[in-house]
Coordinates of C-alpha atoms in Angstrom, one line a residue:
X1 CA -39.8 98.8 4.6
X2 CA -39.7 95.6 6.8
X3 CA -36.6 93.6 7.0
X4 CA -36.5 90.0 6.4
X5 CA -36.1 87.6 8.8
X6 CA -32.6 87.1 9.8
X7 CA -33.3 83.4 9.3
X8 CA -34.4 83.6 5.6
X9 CA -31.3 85.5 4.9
X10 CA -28.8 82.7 7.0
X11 CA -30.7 80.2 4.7
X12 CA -29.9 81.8 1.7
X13 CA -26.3 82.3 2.7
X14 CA -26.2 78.5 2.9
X15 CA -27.7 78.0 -0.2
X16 CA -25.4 80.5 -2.1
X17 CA -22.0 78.8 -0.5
X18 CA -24.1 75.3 -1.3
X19 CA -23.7 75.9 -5.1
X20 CA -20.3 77.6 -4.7
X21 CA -18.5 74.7 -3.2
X22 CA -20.3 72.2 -5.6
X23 CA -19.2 74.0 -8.5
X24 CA -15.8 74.1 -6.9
X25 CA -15.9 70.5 -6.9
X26 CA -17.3 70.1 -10.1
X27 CA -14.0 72.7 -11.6
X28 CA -11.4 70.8 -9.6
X29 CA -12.8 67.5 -11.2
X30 CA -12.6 69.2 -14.4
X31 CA -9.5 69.8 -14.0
X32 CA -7.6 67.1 -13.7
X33 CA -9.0 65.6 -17.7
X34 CA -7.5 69.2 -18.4
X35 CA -4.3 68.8 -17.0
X36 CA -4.2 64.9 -18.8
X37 CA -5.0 66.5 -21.9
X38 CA -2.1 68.9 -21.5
X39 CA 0.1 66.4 -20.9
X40 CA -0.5 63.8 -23.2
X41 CA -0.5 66.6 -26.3
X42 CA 2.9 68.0 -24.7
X43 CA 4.6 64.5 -24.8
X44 CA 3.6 63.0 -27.7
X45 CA 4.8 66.0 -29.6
X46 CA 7.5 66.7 -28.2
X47 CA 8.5 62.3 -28.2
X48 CA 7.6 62.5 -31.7
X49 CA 10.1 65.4 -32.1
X50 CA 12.6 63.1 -30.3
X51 CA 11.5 60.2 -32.8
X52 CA 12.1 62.1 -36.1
X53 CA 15.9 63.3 -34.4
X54 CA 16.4 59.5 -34.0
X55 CA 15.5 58.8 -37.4
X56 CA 16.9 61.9 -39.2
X57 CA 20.0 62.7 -37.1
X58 CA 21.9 62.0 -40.0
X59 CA 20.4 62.6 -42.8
X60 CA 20.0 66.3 -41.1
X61 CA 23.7 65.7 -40.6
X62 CA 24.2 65.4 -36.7
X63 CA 27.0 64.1 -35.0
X64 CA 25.8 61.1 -33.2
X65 CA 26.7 62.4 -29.5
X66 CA 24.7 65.5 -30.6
X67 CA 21.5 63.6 -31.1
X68 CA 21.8 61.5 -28.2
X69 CA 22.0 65.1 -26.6
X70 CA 19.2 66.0 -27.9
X71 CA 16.9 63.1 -27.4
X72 CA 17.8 62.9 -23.2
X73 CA 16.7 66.7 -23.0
X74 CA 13.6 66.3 -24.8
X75 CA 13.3 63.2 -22.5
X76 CA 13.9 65.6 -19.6
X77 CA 11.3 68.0 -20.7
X78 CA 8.4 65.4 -21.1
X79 CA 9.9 64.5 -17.3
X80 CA 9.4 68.1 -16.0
X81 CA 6.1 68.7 -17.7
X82 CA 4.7 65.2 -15.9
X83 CA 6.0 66.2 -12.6
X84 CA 3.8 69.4 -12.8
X85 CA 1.3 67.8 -14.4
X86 CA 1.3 65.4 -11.2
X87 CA 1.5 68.3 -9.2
X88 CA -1.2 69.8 -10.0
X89 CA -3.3 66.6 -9.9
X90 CA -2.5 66.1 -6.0
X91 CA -3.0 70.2 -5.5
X92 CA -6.6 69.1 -6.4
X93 CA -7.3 66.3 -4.7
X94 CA -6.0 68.3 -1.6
X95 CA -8.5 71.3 -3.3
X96 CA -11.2 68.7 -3.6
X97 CA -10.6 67.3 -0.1
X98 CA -11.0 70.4 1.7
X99 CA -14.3 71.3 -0.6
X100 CA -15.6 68.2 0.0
X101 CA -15.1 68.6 4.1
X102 CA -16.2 71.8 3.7
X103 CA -19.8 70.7 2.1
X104 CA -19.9 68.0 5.0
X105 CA -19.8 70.7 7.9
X106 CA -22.3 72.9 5.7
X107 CA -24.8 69.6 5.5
X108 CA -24.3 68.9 9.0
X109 CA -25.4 72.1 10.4
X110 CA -28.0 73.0 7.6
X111 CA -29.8 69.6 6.6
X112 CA -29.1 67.0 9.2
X113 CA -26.2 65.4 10.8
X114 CA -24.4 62.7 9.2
X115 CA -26.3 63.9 6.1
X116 CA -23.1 63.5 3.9
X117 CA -20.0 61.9 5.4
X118 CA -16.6 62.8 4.7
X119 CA -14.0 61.3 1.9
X120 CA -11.7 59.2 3.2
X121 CA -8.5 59.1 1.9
X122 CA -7.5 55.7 2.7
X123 CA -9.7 55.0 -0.5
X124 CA -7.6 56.5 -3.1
X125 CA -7.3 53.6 -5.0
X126 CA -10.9 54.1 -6.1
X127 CA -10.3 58.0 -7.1
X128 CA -9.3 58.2 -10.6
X129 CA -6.8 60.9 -10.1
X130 CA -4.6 57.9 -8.6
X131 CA -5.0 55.9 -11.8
X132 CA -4.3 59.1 -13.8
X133 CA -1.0 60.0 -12.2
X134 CA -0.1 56.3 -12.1
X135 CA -0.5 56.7 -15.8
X136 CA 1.6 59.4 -16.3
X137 CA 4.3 58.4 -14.3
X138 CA 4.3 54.7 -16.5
X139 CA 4.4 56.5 -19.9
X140 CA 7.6 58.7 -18.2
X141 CA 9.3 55.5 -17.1
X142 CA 8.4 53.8 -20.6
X143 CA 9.9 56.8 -22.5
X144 CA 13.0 56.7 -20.5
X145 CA 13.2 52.8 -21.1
X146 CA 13.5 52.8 -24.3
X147 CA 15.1 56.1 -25.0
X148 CA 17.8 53.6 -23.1
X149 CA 17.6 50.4 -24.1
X150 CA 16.3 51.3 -28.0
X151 CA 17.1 54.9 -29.3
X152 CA 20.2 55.8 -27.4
X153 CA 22.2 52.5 -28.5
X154 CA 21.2 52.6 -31.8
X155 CA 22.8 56.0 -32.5
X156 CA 26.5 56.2 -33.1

């Protein structure tokens, strides 16, 4: 039984850790419309659960104080869940960064050099994580506006 050539198997190695790191990149991408969906299901029910306190405080006979209570930690909650949501969004770009330097040193030595450059990071306003996170931290900021200037004044 002959061996193959150690240069068939060093090819194949490449190949193999190819396809890994481009399904790594491809699972971190996933990802981040993952962690969105989380997000945005976590928030709008737990704002709408806010919502119906505002409207039913006292009906559902709560004292005033009690509901404002109430609101600010389910504000704080939506706040906690965004800032892992966020989080996890810029653990991935880091994630996607290294894969993505990682597939440029793998292309270098096993196609041709300067076969696929390198991300730059300075050009994060064109990644749509950024746009993402941006989002999540507006909708925050909007909740908290006008759990201040709206429902908190209007109760009591």
């Amino acid at each position: 039984m002959t061996q193959p050539p150690q240069v068939d198997r060093a090819q194949a190695f490449e190949v193999e850790r190819y396809k890994y790191l481009l399904q790594q990149l491809h699972t971190v991408n996933e990802n981040v419309y993952r962690f969105l969906a989380i997000y945005q299901t976590l928030a709008t029910v737990l704002v709408g659960a806010a919502l119906l306190l505002f409207v039913r405080y006292e009906e559902w006979r709560i004292e005033p104080r009690v509901a404002q209570i109430g609101i600010v930690a389910v504000l704080l909650l939506v706040t906690v869940i965004a800032a892992f949501t966020v989080l996890l969004i810029v653990i991935g770009v880091f994630a996607w960064l290294d894969y993505r330097r990682e597939e440029c040193e793998l292309t270098e030595v096993a196609i041709r050099p300067g076969y696929r450059r390198p991300p730059d990071p300075r050009n994060f306003w064109r990644w749509y994580e950024t746009y993402i996170v941006l989002f999540i931290l507006g909708s925050v900021g909007f909740m908290w506006l006008g759990a201040s200037f709206v429902l908190l004044p209007a109760i009591g």
